[in-house]
PDB file of C-alpha atoms in Angstrom:
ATOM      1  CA  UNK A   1      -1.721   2.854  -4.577  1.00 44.00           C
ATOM      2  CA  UNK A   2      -4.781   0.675  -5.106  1.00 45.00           C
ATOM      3  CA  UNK A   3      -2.916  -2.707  -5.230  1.00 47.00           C
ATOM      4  CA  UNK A   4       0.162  -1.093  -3.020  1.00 48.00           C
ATOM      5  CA  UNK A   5      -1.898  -0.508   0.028  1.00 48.00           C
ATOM      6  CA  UNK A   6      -3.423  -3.866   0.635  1.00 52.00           C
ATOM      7  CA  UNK A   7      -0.600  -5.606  -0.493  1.00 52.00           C
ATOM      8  CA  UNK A   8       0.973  -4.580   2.880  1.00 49.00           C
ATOM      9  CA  UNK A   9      -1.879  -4.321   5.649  1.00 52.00           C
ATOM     10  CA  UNK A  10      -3.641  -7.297   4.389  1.00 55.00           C
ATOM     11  CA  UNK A  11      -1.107 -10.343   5.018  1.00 58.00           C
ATOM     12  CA  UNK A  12       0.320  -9.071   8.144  1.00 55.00           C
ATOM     13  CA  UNK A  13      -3.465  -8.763   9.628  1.00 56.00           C
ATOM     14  CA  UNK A  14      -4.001 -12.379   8.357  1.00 60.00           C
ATOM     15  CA  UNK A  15      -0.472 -13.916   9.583  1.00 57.00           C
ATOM     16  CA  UNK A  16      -0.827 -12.206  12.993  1.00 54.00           C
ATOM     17  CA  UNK A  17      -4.095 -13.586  13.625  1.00 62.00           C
ATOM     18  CA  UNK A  18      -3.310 -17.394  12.596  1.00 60.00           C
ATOM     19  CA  UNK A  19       0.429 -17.083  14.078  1.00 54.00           C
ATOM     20  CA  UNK A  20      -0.859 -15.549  16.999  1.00 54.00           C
ATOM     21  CA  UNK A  21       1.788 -12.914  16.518  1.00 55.00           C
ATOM     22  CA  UNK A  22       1.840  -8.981  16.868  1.00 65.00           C
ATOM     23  CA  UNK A  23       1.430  -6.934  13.557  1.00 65.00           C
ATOM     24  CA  UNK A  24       4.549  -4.926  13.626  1.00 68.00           C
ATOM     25  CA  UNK A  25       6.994  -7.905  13.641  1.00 71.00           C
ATOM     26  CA  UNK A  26       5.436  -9.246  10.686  1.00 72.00           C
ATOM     27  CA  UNK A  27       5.086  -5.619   8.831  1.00 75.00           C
ATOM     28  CA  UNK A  28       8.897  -5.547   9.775  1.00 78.00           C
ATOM     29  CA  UNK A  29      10.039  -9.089   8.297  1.00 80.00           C
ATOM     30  CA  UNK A  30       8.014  -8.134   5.306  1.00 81.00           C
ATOM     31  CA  UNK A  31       9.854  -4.602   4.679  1.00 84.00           C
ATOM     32  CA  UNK A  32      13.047  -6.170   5.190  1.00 88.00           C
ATOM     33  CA  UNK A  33      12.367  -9.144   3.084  1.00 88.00           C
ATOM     34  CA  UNK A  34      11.208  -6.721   0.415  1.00 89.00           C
ATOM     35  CA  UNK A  35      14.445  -4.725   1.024  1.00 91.00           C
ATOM     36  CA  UNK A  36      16.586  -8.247  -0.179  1.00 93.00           C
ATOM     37  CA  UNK A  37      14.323  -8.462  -3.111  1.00 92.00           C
ATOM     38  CA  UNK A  38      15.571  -4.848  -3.760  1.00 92.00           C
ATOM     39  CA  UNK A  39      18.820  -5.515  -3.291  1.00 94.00           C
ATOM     40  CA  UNK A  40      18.900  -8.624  -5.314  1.00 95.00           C
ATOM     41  CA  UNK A  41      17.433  -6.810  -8.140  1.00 94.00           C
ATOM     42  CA  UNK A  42      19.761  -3.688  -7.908  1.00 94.00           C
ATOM     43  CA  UNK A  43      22.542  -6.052  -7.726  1.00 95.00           C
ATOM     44  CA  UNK A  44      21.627  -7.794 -10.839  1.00 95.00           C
ATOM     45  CA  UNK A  45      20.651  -4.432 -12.424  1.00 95.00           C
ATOM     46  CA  UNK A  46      24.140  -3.325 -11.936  1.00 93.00           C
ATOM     47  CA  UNK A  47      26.302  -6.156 -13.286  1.00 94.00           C
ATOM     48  CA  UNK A  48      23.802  -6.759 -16.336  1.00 93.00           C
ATOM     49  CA  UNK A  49      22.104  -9.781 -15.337  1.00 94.00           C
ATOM     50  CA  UNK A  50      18.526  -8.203 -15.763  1.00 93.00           C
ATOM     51  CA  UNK A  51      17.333  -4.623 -17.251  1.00 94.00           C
ATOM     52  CA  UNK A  52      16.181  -1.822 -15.464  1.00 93.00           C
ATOM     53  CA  UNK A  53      12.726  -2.300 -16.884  1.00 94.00           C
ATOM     54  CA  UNK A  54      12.243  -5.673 -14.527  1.00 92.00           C
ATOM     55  CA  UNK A  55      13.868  -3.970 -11.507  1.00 92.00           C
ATOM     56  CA  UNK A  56      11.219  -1.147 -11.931  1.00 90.00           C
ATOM     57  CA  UNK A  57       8.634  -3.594 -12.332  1.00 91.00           C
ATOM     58  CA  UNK A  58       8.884  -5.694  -9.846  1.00 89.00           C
ATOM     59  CA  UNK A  59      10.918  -2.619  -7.537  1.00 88.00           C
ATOM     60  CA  UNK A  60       7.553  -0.674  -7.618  1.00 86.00           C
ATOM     61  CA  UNK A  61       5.127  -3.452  -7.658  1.00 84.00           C
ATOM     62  CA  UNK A  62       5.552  -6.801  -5.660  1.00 82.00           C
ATOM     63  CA  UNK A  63       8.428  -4.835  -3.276  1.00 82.00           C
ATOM     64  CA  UNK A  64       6.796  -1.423  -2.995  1.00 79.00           C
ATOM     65  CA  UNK A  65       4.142  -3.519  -1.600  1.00 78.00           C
ATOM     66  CA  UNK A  66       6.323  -4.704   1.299  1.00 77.00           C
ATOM     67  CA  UNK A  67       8.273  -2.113   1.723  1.00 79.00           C
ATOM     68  CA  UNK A  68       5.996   0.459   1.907  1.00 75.00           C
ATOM     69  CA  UNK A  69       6.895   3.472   3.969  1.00 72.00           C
ATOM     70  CA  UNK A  70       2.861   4.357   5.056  1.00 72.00           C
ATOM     71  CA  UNK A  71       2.613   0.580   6.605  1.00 73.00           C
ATOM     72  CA  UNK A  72       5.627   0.460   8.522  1.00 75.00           C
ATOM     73  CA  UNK A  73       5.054   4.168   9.765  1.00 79.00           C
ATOM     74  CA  UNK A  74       1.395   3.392  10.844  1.00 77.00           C
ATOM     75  CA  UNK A  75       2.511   0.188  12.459  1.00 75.00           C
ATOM     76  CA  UNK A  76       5.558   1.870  14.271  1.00 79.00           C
ATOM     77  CA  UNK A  77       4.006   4.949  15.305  1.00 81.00           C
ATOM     78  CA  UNK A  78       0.560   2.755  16.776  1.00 80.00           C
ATOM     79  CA  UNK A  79       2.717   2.004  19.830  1.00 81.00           C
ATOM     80  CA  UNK A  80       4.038   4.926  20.968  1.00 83.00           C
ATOM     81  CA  UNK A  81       0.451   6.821  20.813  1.00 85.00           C
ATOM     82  CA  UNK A  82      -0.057   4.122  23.644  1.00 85.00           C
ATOM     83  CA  UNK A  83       3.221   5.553  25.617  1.00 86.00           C
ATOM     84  CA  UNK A  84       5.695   2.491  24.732  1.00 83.00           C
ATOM     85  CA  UNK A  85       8.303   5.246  23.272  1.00 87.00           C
ATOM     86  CA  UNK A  86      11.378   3.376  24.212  1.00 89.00           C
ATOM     87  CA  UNK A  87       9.937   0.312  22.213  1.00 83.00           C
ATOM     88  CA  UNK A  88       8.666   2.658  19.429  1.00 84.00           C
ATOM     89  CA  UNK A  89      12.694   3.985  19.557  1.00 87.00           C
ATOM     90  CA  UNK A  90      14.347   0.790  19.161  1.00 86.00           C
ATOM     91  CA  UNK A  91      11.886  -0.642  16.651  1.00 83.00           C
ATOM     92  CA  UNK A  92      13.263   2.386  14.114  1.00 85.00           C
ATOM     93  CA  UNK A  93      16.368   1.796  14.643  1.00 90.00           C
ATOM     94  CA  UNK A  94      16.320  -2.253  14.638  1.00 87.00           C
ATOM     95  CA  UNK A  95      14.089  -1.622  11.099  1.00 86.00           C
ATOM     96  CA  UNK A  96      16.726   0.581   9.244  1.00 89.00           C
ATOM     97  CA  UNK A  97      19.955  -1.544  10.375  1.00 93.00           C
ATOM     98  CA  UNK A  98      18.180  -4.549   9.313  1.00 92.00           C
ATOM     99  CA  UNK A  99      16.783  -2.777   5.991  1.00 91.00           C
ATOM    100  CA  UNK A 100      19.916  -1.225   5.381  1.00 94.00           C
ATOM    101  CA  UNK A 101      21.492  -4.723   6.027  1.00 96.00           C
ATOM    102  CA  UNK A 102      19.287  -6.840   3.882  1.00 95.00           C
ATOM    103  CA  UNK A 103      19.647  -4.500   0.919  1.00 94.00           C
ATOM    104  CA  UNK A 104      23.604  -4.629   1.435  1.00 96.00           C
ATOM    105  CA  UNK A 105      23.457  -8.288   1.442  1.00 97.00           C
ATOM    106  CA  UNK A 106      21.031  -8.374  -1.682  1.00 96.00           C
ATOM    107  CA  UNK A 107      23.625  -6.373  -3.696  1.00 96.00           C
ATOM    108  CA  UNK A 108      26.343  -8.428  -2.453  1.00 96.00           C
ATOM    109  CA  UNK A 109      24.714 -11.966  -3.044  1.00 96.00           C
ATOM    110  CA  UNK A 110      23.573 -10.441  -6.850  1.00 95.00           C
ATOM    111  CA  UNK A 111      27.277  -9.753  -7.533  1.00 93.00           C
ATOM    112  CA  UNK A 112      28.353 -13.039  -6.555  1.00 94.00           C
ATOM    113  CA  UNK A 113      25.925 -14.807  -8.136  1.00 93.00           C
ATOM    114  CA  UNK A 114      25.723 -13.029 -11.868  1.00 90.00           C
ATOM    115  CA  UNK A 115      29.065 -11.489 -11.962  1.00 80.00           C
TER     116      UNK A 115
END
């Protein structure tokens, strides 16, 4: 939790404030890019290319810093206690089809790669 927590509030803060971007689109591209790094590991988990020790290791650390569930919720849920629910709404459902997505494509890119 120590090394978890600012591993995913402190570079979105930092990249929205030199890319002049908002926080939740950057919290977003990091879950999902953490999601691909979860996917690429599974893959290669599952046709033997690495153990299950590395996936675990880098699963929990490095990608449970990105993906973390606490970030995404704070940053999702910040909007819509200003009343943008509809944007709130779509954000959910834009984050788990492209999670979803990026983990699919992970597995399937592992696969091709080591099998």
């Amino acid at each position: 939790m120590v090394i978890t927590a600012p591993g995913s509030r402190i570079p979105p803060r930092r990249c929205a404030r030199r890319w002049r971007q908002d926080e939740l689109v950057l919290v977003i591209y990091g879950a999902v890019v953490g999601r691909l790094i979860l996917g690429l590991l599974s893959g290669a988990v599952t046709v033997g290319a690495v153990s299950s020790q590395v996936q675990l290791l880098f699963g929990t650390g490095p990608c449970g810093a990105l993906t973390t569930y606490s970030t995404v919720s704070y940053e999702t849920l910040r909007p819509a206690a200003g009343g943008a629910r509809f944007f709130t709404a779509a954000d959910v459902v834009a984050g788990v089809v492209a999670g979803l997505g990026a983990a699919f494509v992970g597995v399937s890119l592992a696969q091709e790669l080591w099998a």
